[in-house]
Coordinates of C-alpha atoms and ligand atoms in Angstrom, one line a residue:
M29 CA -22.5 -0.2 18.3
K30 CA -22.4 3.7 17.9
Y31 CA -19.2 4.0 16.2
T32 CA -19.2 1.1 13.7
I33 CA -17.3 1.7 10.7
N34 CA -20.0 2.8 8.6
N35 CA -21.3 5.2 11.4
V36 CA -17.8 6.8 11.5
R37 CA -17.7 7.2 8.0
K38 CA -21.0 8.8 7.9
M39 CA -20.2 10.9 11.0
F40 CA -17.1 12.5 9.6
L41 CA -19.0 13.3 6.2
D42 CA -21.8 14.8 8.4
F43 CA -19.5 17.1 10.3
F44 CA -18.0 18.5 7.5
Q45 CA -21.0 19.1 5.7
K46 CA -22.6 20.7 8.5
N47 CA -19.4 23.0 8.3
Q48 CA -20.2 24.0 4.4
H49 CA -18.6 21.3 2.6
T50 CA -19.9 19.7 -0.1
I51 CA -19.6 15.7 0.1
I52 CA -18.1 14.1 -3.0
S53 CA -17.8 10.7 -4.2
S54 CA -14.5 8.8 -3.9
S55 CA -12.7 8.6 -7.0
S56 CA -11.5 5.5 -8.5
L57 CA -8.6 3.2 -7.5
L58 CA -7.1 3.7 -10.9
P59 CA -6.0 7.3 -11.1
N60 CA -6.9 9.7 -14.2
N61 CA -5.2 9.4 -17.1
H62 CA -2.4 12.0 -16.7
S63 CA -1.5 11.1 -13.2
N64 CA 1.9 9.4 -12.7
L65 CA 0.5 7.3 -9.8
L66 CA 0.1 3.6 -9.9
F67 CA -2.7 3.6 -7.8
T68 CA -4.8 6.4 -5.8
N69 CA -3.0 6.7 -2.7
A70 CA -4.7 9.8 -1.0
G71 CA -7.9 11.6 -0.9
M72 CA -6.3 14.5 -2.7
N73 CA -5.4 12.7 -5.8
Q74 CA -8.5 13.4 -7.6
F75 CA -8.1 17.3 -6.6
Q76 CA -4.6 17.4 -7.8
D77 CA -5.5 19.7 -10.9
I78 CA -7.4 22.0 -8.9
F79 CA -4.6 22.5 -6.3
L80 CA -2.4 23.3 -8.8
G81 CA -4.6 25.8 -10.2
Y82 CA -5.0 24.2 -13.8
K83 CA -8.5 23.5 -13.0
K84 CA -11.5 25.5 -11.9
Y85 CA -13.3 24.3 -8.6
H86 CA -17.1 24.0 -8.3
F87 CA -17.0 24.4 -4.5
P88 CA -14.1 25.9 -2.4
R89 CA -14.8 23.1 0.4
V90 CA -15.3 19.5 -0.2
T91 CA -15.1 16.2 2.1
T92 CA -14.7 12.8 0.8
A93 CA -14.3 9.0 1.9
Q94 CA -11.5 8.0 -0.6
R95 CA -10.6 4.3 -1.2
C96 CA -6.9 4.0 -1.6
L97 CA -4.2 1.7 -2.0
R98 CA -0.5 1.8 -0.9
M99 CA 1.1 -0.4 -3.2
G100 CA 4.0 1.3 -5.2
G101 CA 5.9 4.3 -5.4
K102 CA 6.3 6.8 -2.6
H103 CA 3.7 5.1 -0.5
N104 CA 4.0 1.3 -0.4
D105 CA 2.9 -0.3 2.9
F106 CA 2.4 -4.0 1.3
K107 CA 5.4 -5.5 3.2
Q108 CA 3.9 -4.0 6.7
V109 CA 0.7 -5.4 6.4
G110 CA 0.2 -8.3 9.1
Y111 CA 3.1 -7.2 11.0
S112 CA 2.0 -3.8 11.9
E113 CA -1.4 -3.0 13.8
H114 CA -2.3 -0.2 11.7
H115 CA -1.4 -0.7 8.1
H116 CA -3.5 -1.9 5.2
T117 CA -3.0 -2.2 1.5
F118 CA -6.5 -0.9 0.7
F119 CA -8.0 1.4 3.1
E120 CA -10.3 4.5 3.2
M121 CA -9.0 8.1 3.8
L122 CA -11.3 10.7 5.1
G123 CA -10.7 14.0 4.0
N124 CA -11.7 17.6 4.1
F125 CA -10.3 19.9 1.5
S126 CA -10.1 24.0 1.3
F127 CA -9.6 24.9 -2.2
G128 CA -8.2 28.8 -1.6
D129 CA -10.5 29.3 1.1
Y130 CA -9.7 28.2 4.7
F131 CA -6.1 27.8 5.9
K132 CA -4.3 26.5 8.9
K133 CA -6.1 27.8 11.9
E134 CA -9.6 26.8 10.8
S135 CA -8.4 23.3 9.5
I136 CA -7.0 22.6 13.0
L137 CA -9.9 23.8 14.7
Y138 CA -12.0 21.6 12.6
A139 CA -10.0 18.6 13.2
W140 CA -9.9 19.3 16.6
K141 CA -13.6 19.8 17.3
L142 CA -14.4 16.6 15.4
L143 CA -12.2 14.5 17.6
T144 CA -12.9 16.0 21.3
N145 CA -16.3 17.7 21.0
K146 CA -19.1 15.7 23.2
K147 CA -21.5 15.8 20.3
W148 CA -19.0 14.3 17.8
F149 CA -16.3 11.7 18.7
N150 CA -15.8 12.7 22.3
L151 CA -12.4 11.6 22.6
P152 CA -10.1 12.5 25.5
K153 CA -7.9 15.6 24.9
N154 CA -5.1 14.4 26.8
K155 CA -4.7 11.5 24.6
F156 CA -3.6 13.6 21.6
F157 CA -0.1 14.9 20.5
V158 CA 1.0 16.6 17.3
T159 CA 3.8 17.2 15.1
V160 CA 4.4 20.2 13.0
Y161 CA 7.1 21.1 10.4
Q162 CA 10.0 22.5 11.9
D163 CA 9.7 25.9 10.5
D164 CA 6.3 26.3 10.9
Q165 CA 5.9 28.6 13.8
E166 CA 2.5 29.6 12.7
T167 CA 1.0 26.0 13.2
Y168 CA 3.2 25.5 16.4
N169 CA 1.3 28.6 17.7
I170 CA -2.3 27.5 17.0
W171 CA -1.8 24.0 18.8
K172 CA 0.1 26.1 21.5
N173 CA -2.2 29.0 22.0
I174 CA -5.5 28.3 20.5
I175 CA -5.7 24.7 21.3
Q176 CA -3.7 24.9 24.4
L177 CA -1.9 21.9 24.1
P178 CA 1.2 21.6 26.4
E179 CA 4.3 22.2 24.4
Y180 CA 5.7 18.8 25.2
K181 CA 2.8 17.4 22.9
I182 CA 4.0 19.5 20.3
I183 CA 6.8 18.1 18.2
R184 CA 8.8 19.8 15.8
I185 CA 9.9 17.4 13.0
G186 CA 11.8 17.9 9.6
N187 CA 14.9 18.5 7.8
K188 CA 15.7 20.5 5.0
L189 CA 18.2 18.6 3.1
H190 CA 20.2 20.4 0.2
N191 CA 17.5 22.8 -0.5
T192 CA 15.0 19.8 -0.9
Y193 CA 12.1 19.0 1.4
E194 CA 12.6 15.7 2.5
S195 CA 10.8 14.8 5.6
D196 CA 7.8 13.1 7.4
N197 CA 6.5 16.6 8.1
F198 CA 6.3 17.7 4.7
W199 CA 4.0 15.7 2.6
Q200 CA 3.9 14.8 -1.0
M201 CA 2.1 12.4 -2.9
G202 CA 4.7 11.1 -5.3
D203 CA 8.0 12.6 -6.8
T204 CA 6.1 15.3 -8.6
G205 CA 2.8 17.2 -7.7
P206 CA 1.0 19.2 -5.2
C207 CA 3.0 19.2 -1.7
G208 CA 3.4 21.2 1.4
P209 CA 4.3 21.2 5.1
C210 CA 2.0 19.2 7.6
T211 CA 1.0 18.5 11.1
E212 CA -0.2 15.4 12.3
I213 CA -2.2 14.1 14.9
F214 CA -1.3 11.2 16.8
F215 CA -3.2 9.3 19.6
N216 CA -1.3 8.1 22.5
Q217 CA -2.6 4.3 23.1
S218 CA -0.1 3.9 26.1
N219 CA -0.9 5.1 30.0
D220 CA 2.2 6.9 29.9
E221 CA 1.7 10.7 29.3
K222 CA 5.2 11.6 28.4
I223 CA 6.1 11.2 24.7
Y224 CA 8.9 9.2 23.3
L225 CA 10.1 10.5 20.1
H226 CA 12.2 7.5 19.0
N227 CA 8.8 5.5 19.6
L228 CA 6.9 7.6 17.3
N229 CA 6.7 4.5 14.9
D230 CA 5.9 2.1 17.8
S231 CA 2.4 1.0 16.6
N232 CA 1.8 -0.7 20.1
K233 CA 2.3 2.8 21.6
Y234 CA 1.1 5.6 19.2
I235 CA -1.1 5.5 16.2
E236 CA -1.0 8.3 13.6
I237 CA -4.6 9.3 12.9
W238 CA -4.8 12.6 11.0
N239 CA -2.6 14.4 8.6
I240 CA -3.4 18.0 7.7
V241 CA -1.1 19.3 4.9
F242 CA -1.0 23.0 4.0
I243 CA -0.5 22.9 0.1
Q244 CA 1.7 25.4 -1.0
F245 CA 4.0 24.2 -3.9
N246 CA 4.2 22.1 -6.8
R247 CA 7.0 19.7 -6.8
I248 CA 8.5 19.6 -10.5
N249 CA 11.3 17.3 -9.5
H250 CA 13.7 16.2 -6.7
N251 CA 15.3 19.6 -6.3
K252 CA 12.7 22.0 -7.6
L253 CA 9.5 23.5 -5.6
I254 CA 7.4 26.0 -7.2
P255 CA 5.3 28.2 -5.0
L256 CA 1.6 28.0 -5.8
S257 CA -0.5 31.0 -6.4
T258 CA -3.3 30.2 -4.2
F259 CA -2.8 28.4 -0.8
S260 CA -5.1 25.1 0.1
V261 CA -5.7 22.4 2.9
D262 CA -5.7 18.6 2.1
T263 CA -6.3 16.5 5.1
G264 CA -6.2 12.6 5.6
M265 CA -7.6 10.4 8.4
G266 CA -7.5 6.9 8.0
L267 CA -11.2 5.4 8.6
E268 CA -10.0 2.2 9.9
R269 CA -7.4 3.9 12.5
I270 CA -10.2 6.3 14.0
T271 CA -12.6 3.6 14.0
A272 CA -10.3 1.4 16.2
I273 CA -9.6 4.4 18.6
L274 CA -13.6 4.9 19.0
Q275 CA -14.1 1.2 19.4
K276 CA -11.1 1.2 22.0
V277 CA -9.3 -1.4 20.3
H278 CA -5.4 -1.5 19.9
S279 CA -5.6 -2.7 16.1
T280 CA -7.5 -1.7 13.0
F281 CA -7.9 -5.8 12.5
K282 CA -10.1 -5.4 15.6
I283 CA -12.9 -3.3 14.5
D284 CA -16.0 -4.6 13.9
A285 CA -15.7 -5.2 10.2
F286 CA -12.6 -6.7 10.2
Q287 CA -13.6 -9.0 13.0
N288 CA -16.7 -10.3 11.0
L289 CA -14.5 -10.8 7.9
I290 CA -12.0 -12.9 10.1
K291 CA -14.6 -15.0 11.7
S292 CA -15.7 -15.8 8.0
I293 CA -12.2 -16.9 7.1
C294 CA -11.7 -19.0 10.2
Q295 CA -15.3 -20.6 9.8
I296 CA -14.8 -21.5 6.0
N297 CA -11.4 -23.0 6.6
K298 CA -12.0 -24.4 10.2
I299 CA -9.0 -22.5 11.6
D300 CA -8.2 -20.8 14.8
N301 CA -7.6 -17.2 15.0
N302 CA -5.7 -17.1 18.3
K303 CA -2.8 -19.2 16.7
N304 CA -2.5 -17.7 13.4
H305 CA -3.7 -14.2 13.8
Q306 CA -1.0 -12.6 11.3
S307 CA -1.5 -15.1 8.3
I308 CA -5.0 -14.3 9.1
N309 CA -4.9 -10.6 9.0
I310 CA -2.8 -10.6 5.8
I311 CA -5.5 -12.7 4.3
A312 CA -8.3 -10.5 5.5
D313 CA -6.5 -7.5 4.1
H314 CA -5.8 -8.8 0.9
I315 CA -9.1 -10.3 0.0
R316 CA -10.7 -6.8 0.9
A317 CA -7.9 -4.9 -1.3
S318 CA -8.5 -7.6 -4.2
T319 CA -12.2 -7.2 -4.2
F320 CA -12.0 -3.3 -4.2
I321 CA -9.3 -3.2 -7.1
I322 CA -11.3 -5.9 -9.3
N323 CA -14.3 -3.7 -8.7
D324 CA -12.5 -0.6 -10.1
N325 CA -11.9 -2.9 -13.3
I326 CA -8.3 -3.8 -12.7
L327 CA -7.5 -7.7 -13.8
P328 CA -4.8 -9.7 -12.6
N329 CA -2.2 -10.2 -15.0
H330 CA 1.6 -10.1 -15.7
E331 CA 2.5 -6.4 -15.7
H332 CA 1.9 -3.0 -14.2
R333 CA -1.1 -2.6 -11.9
G334 CA -2.6 -6.2 -13.0
Y335 CA 0.7 -7.8 -11.6
I336 CA 0.3 -5.7 -8.4
L337 CA -3.2 -7.4 -7.8
R338 CA -1.7 -10.6 -8.5
K339 CA 0.7 -9.8 -6.0
I340 CA -1.8 -9.3 -3.7
I341 CA -3.9 -12.3 -4.2
R342 CA -0.9 -14.7 -4.5
R343 CA 0.7 -13.4 -1.0
A344 CA -3.0 -14.2 0.3
L345 CA -3.2 -17.7 -1.0
L346 CA 0.5 -18.3 0.1
H347 CA -0.6 -17.6 3.7
G348 CA -3.8 -19.9 3.2
Y349 CA -1.0 -22.5 2.1
K350 CA 1.0 -21.7 5.3
L351 CA -2.4 -22.3 7.2
G352 CA -2.7 -25.8 5.6
I353 CA -5.6 -24.6 4.1
K354 CA -5.7 -26.9 0.5
K355 CA -8.6 -26.3 -1.2
N356 CA -9.5 -23.1 -2.9
F357 CA -11.1 -20.7 -0.3
L358 CA -10.2 -16.8 -1.4
Y359 CA -12.9 -16.4 -4.0
K360 CA -15.5 -17.7 -1.2
L361 CA -14.7 -14.6 0.9
V362 CA -15.5 -12.1 -1.8
S363 CA -19.4 -12.1 -0.4
S364 CA -18.2 -11.4 3.2
V365 CA -15.8 -8.3 2.0
I366 CA -19.1 -7.0 0.5
K367 CA -21.3 -7.8 3.4
Y368 CA -19.0 -6.1 5.8
F369 CA -17.3 -3.4 3.7
G370 CA -19.2 -3.0 1.1
N371 CA -22.3 -1.1 2.5
F372 CA -21.4 2.3 1.2
K373 CA -20.9 1.1 -2.3
K374 CA -23.8 -0.5 -4.1
K375 CA -22.1 -1.3 -7.3
L376 CA -20.1 -4.1 -5.3
Y377 CA -23.1 -6.1 -4.9
N378 CA -23.8 -6.7 -8.6
Q379 CA -19.9 -7.3 -9.3
Q380 CA -19.8 -10.2 -6.7
K381 CA -20.1 -13.1 -9.3
K382 CA -17.3 -11.3 -11.5
I383 CA -15.2 -10.8 -8.9
E384 CA -15.4 -14.3 -7.5
N385 CA -14.7 -15.7 -10.7
I386 CA -11.7 -13.9 -11.3
I387 CA -10.3 -14.6 -7.9
Q388 CA -10.9 -18.3 -8.4
T389 CA -9.5 -18.5 -11.7
E390 CA -6.1 -17.0 -10.2
E391 CA -6.5 -19.4 -7.3
L392 CA -6.4 -22.4 -9.7
Q393 CA -3.7 -21.0 -11.7
F394 CA -1.7 -20.3 -8.7
K395 CA -2.2 -23.8 -7.1
K396 CA -0.9 -25.2 -10.1
I397 CA 2.4 -23.3 -9.7
L398 CA 2.5 -23.8 -5.9
E399 CA 1.9 -27.5 -6.0
K400 CA 4.9 -28.2 -8.4
G401 CA 7.6 -26.5 -6.6
F402 CA 6.3 -25.4 -3.0
D403 CA 6.9 -28.4 -1.1
L404 CA 10.6 -28.7 -2.3
L405 CA 11.2 -25.1 -1.3
L406 CA 9.7 -25.7 2.0
K407 CA 12.1 -28.9 2.3
K408 CA 15.0 -26.4 1.6
I409 CA 13.8 -23.8 4.1
E410 CA 13.4 -26.5 6.6
N411 CA 17.1 -27.6 6.2
I412 CA 18.3 -24.0 5.8
K413 CA 21.9 -23.2 7.2
N414 CA 22.9 -19.8 7.9
N415 CA 19.3 -18.3 7.5
K416 CA 20.2 -18.0 3.8
L417 CA 18.6 -19.9 0.9
D418 CA 21.4 -20.8 -1.8
A419 CA 20.7 -19.2 -5.3
N420 CA 21.2 -22.3 -7.2
T421 CA 18.0 -23.9 -5.4
I422 CA 15.8 -20.6 -6.5
F423 CA 17.2 -21.1 -9.9
Y424 CA 16.5 -24.8 -10.0
L425 CA 12.7 -24.3 -9.0
H426 CA 12.4 -21.5 -11.7
D427 CA 14.2 -23.7 -14.5
T428 CA 12.6 -26.9 -13.7
F429 CA 9.1 -26.2 -12.3
G430 CA 8.5 -22.7 -13.8
F431 CA 8.4 -21.5 -10.1
P432 CA 8.7 -17.7 -10.5
I433 CA 11.8 -16.1 -9.1
D434 CA 10.1 -13.2 -7.3
L435 CA 7.5 -15.6 -6.0
T436 CA 10.5 -17.5 -4.0
Q437 CA 11.6 -14.1 -3.0
D438 CA 8.4 -13.1 -1.3
I439 CA 8.2 -16.7 0.2
C440 CA 11.7 -16.3 1.8
Q441 CA 10.7 -12.8 3.3
E442 CA 7.6 -14.3 4.9
Y443 CA 10.0 -16.8 6.5
Q444 CA 12.5 -14.2 7.0
I445 CA 15.1 -16.1 5.3
N446 CA 18.0 -14.2 3.4
I447 CA 18.9 -14.7 -0.4
D448 CA 22.0 -13.7 -2.2
I449 CA 20.6 -11.4 -4.9
H450 CA 24.0 -11.2 -6.2
E451 CA 24.8 -14.7 -6.7
L452 CA 21.0 -15.0 -8.0
N453 CA 21.8 -12.5 -10.8
N454 CA 25.5 -14.2 -11.5
I455 CA 23.4 -17.6 -12.1
I456 CA 20.9 -15.8 -14.3
S457 CA 23.4 -14.2 -16.1
Q458 CA 25.4 -17.3 -16.9
H459 CA 22.3 -19.1 -18.0
K460 CA 21.1 -16.2 -20.4
K461 CA 24.7 -16.4 -21.7
K462 CA 24.5 -20.1 -22.3
S463 CA 20.9 -20.2 -23.9
Q464 CA 22.2 -17.5 -26.1
Q465 CA 25.2 -19.5 -27.2
N466 CA 22.7 -22.6 -27.9
I467 CA 20.5 -20.5 -30.1
I468 CA 23.6 -19.5 -32.1
N469 CA 25.0 -23.0 -32.4
K470 CA 21.2 -24.2 -33.3
N471 CA 21.0 -21.4 -36.1
A472 CA 24.4 -22.0 -37.4
H473 CA 23.6 -25.6 -37.9
T474 CA 20.5 -24.8 -39.5
I475 CA 21.9 -22.5 -41.7
H476 CA 24.6 -25.2 -42.3
T477 CA 22.2 -28.0 -43.2
N478 CA 20.4 -25.6 -45.4
T479 CA 22.9 -24.0 -47.4
K480 CA 24.9 -27.1 -47.5
S481 CA 27.6 -25.2 -46.9
I482 CA 31.4 -26.4 -46.3
F483 CA 31.8 -25.2 -42.7
Q484 CA 32.5 -27.8 -40.2
G485 CA 33.6 -27.7 -36.7
Y486 CA 32.8 -24.1 -35.8
K487 CA 30.9 -25.0 -32.7
Y488 CA 34.4 -24.7 -31.1
H489 CA 35.3 -21.1 -32.2
T490 CA 34.1 -18.0 -30.2
I491 CA 30.9 -16.5 -30.6
K492 CA 32.2 -13.6 -32.5
A493 CA 33.9 -15.9 -35.0
K494 CA 30.6 -18.0 -35.0
I495 CA 28.4 -15.0 -35.8
K496 CA 30.6 -14.4 -38.9
Q497 CA 30.5 -17.6 -40.1
I498 CA 26.7 -17.8 -39.9
F499 CA 26.7 -14.5 -41.7
I500 CA 28.7 -15.6 -44.3
C501 CA 27.0 -18.9 -44.3
G502 CA 23.6 -17.3 -45.1
E503 CA 25.0 -15.4 -47.8
Ligands
ATP12 P1 2.0 5.9 8.5 O1 3.4 6.8 9.2 O2 1.3 5.3 9.8 O3 2.5 5.1 7.6 P2 1.5 8.1 6.9 O4 2.3 9.2 7.3 O5 2.3 7.2 5.7 O6 1.0 6.8 7.9 P3 -0.3 9.8 5.4 O7 0.1 9.8 3.9 O8 0.1 10.8 6.1 O9 0.1 8.4 6.4 O10 -2.1 9.5 5.3 C1 -3.0 10.1 6.2 C2 -3.6 9.2 7.0 O11 -4.0 8.2 6.2 C3 -2.7 8.7 7.9 O12 -2.8 9.6 9.0 C4 -3.3 7.1 8.5 O13 -4.3 7.5 9.4 C5 -3.8 6.8 7.1 N1 -3.0 5.7 6.6 C6 -1.9 5.9 6.1 N2 -1.6 4.8 5.5 C7 -2.2 3.9 6.1 C8 -2.3 2.3 5.8 N3 -1.6 1.8 5.1 N4 -3.6 1.8 6.2 C9 -4.5 2.5 6.7 N5 -4.3 3.6 7.1 C10 -3.3 4.7 6.6
MG13 MG1 3.1 5.4 5.5
MG14 MG1 3.6 9.1 9.1
MG15 MG1 1.5 10.9 7.9

């Protein structure tokens, strides 16, 4: 096949290399020290200091295939995965960058050539439409006059709210950092030539493939943007998305590498993909993400990045459970991820055993938690009224079986069941108060017996009075 995921990555990098760009390796999923990001979420992250003028660049033009994870912060796609045809937690972003070199016209011309030229991706021109930032007339004119896109295929988007730029066509990495207006290229997957704006996010119709950002500002805070002294270009195109288009499939889960991984999932577990494709897609996405996250030396634990990894692994296991898979299976898929997605990364092969062990340990641990409370939760869900799980049940699962509350929340979300957070918070705070009271009573009792004090019956006093008594007692 000409357009395998590995060939597409290579063609992209070759194209820009032929246009005087230097190929730079992807940086880790763990952003460098001073970044305020949880995970690398775009190709431009590793060049942040260059865009801001803090660091000198060695090359004015570079190109990368960057591994990204969109979990947390400004870009969080976790909940969409499995339900959207084009969103992954982990994906690769292809990008070309200009540091104070070329700007709007050249970057649009490069993108258009790669997508439509016969020697390159050779995609039909009439299938594309674009969005531009509402005030960016220069970009609008490039699409209209140089590329000669019909005007109905150039959509102005953006809204300046209270002197801040908060819109779809003003790209920012996070709450602070380099940013600027952008123009995005969409592919129309439907047979209708007309573009329906209200369907822009309908992944069955349109697919956003490439974002070209004109980096002109540094965002200091919510209200403050500082213009940069040199203008740069940062572009990002989802490798899985452009591969899907080139392979003429409607979903990124249908591309070669994902189909192979999905086959492995079905074979190992003897399940039918036609019946369970959402859960299987989720498992495929999450085992790929977990493999790459662990490969970048992040381990599952109870806080920060490790907790996000744990959440990804657990959601995959949960979907396995939902499919009736009772034995450990997730760790067995690491070799398939490496086989089908790891061709570009030699280090992965050396890490296979380690990654498998880490996932298997998580799997064993989670199974114990699941076994304790899951069946009860499922029974409750089966008999649910008004599509709402009562907060007492959630608390009971936690209190009696050690079933984490956020896990119940996740499960409810999977089953599209509501919970009353307010009620749950009330129960939790009541419980906290009660246990504080118990501690006080216990302490008072201990001091009482230790000091042979004469106090008696203070159990029935108010908390304030008790603290006073304990204090006096201890003296
Ligand atoms: P979307 O609107 O589809 O969520 P986005 O506007 O958030 O995408 P950008 O921040 O513009 O995405 O990122 C640049 C490109 O990276 C996108 O045009 C798309 O091709 C790709 N991309 C973004 N998010 C994902 C994802 N979760 N999975 C796969 N590819 C993605
Ligand atoms: Mg998005
Ligand atoms: Mg978008
Ligand atoms: Mg975008």
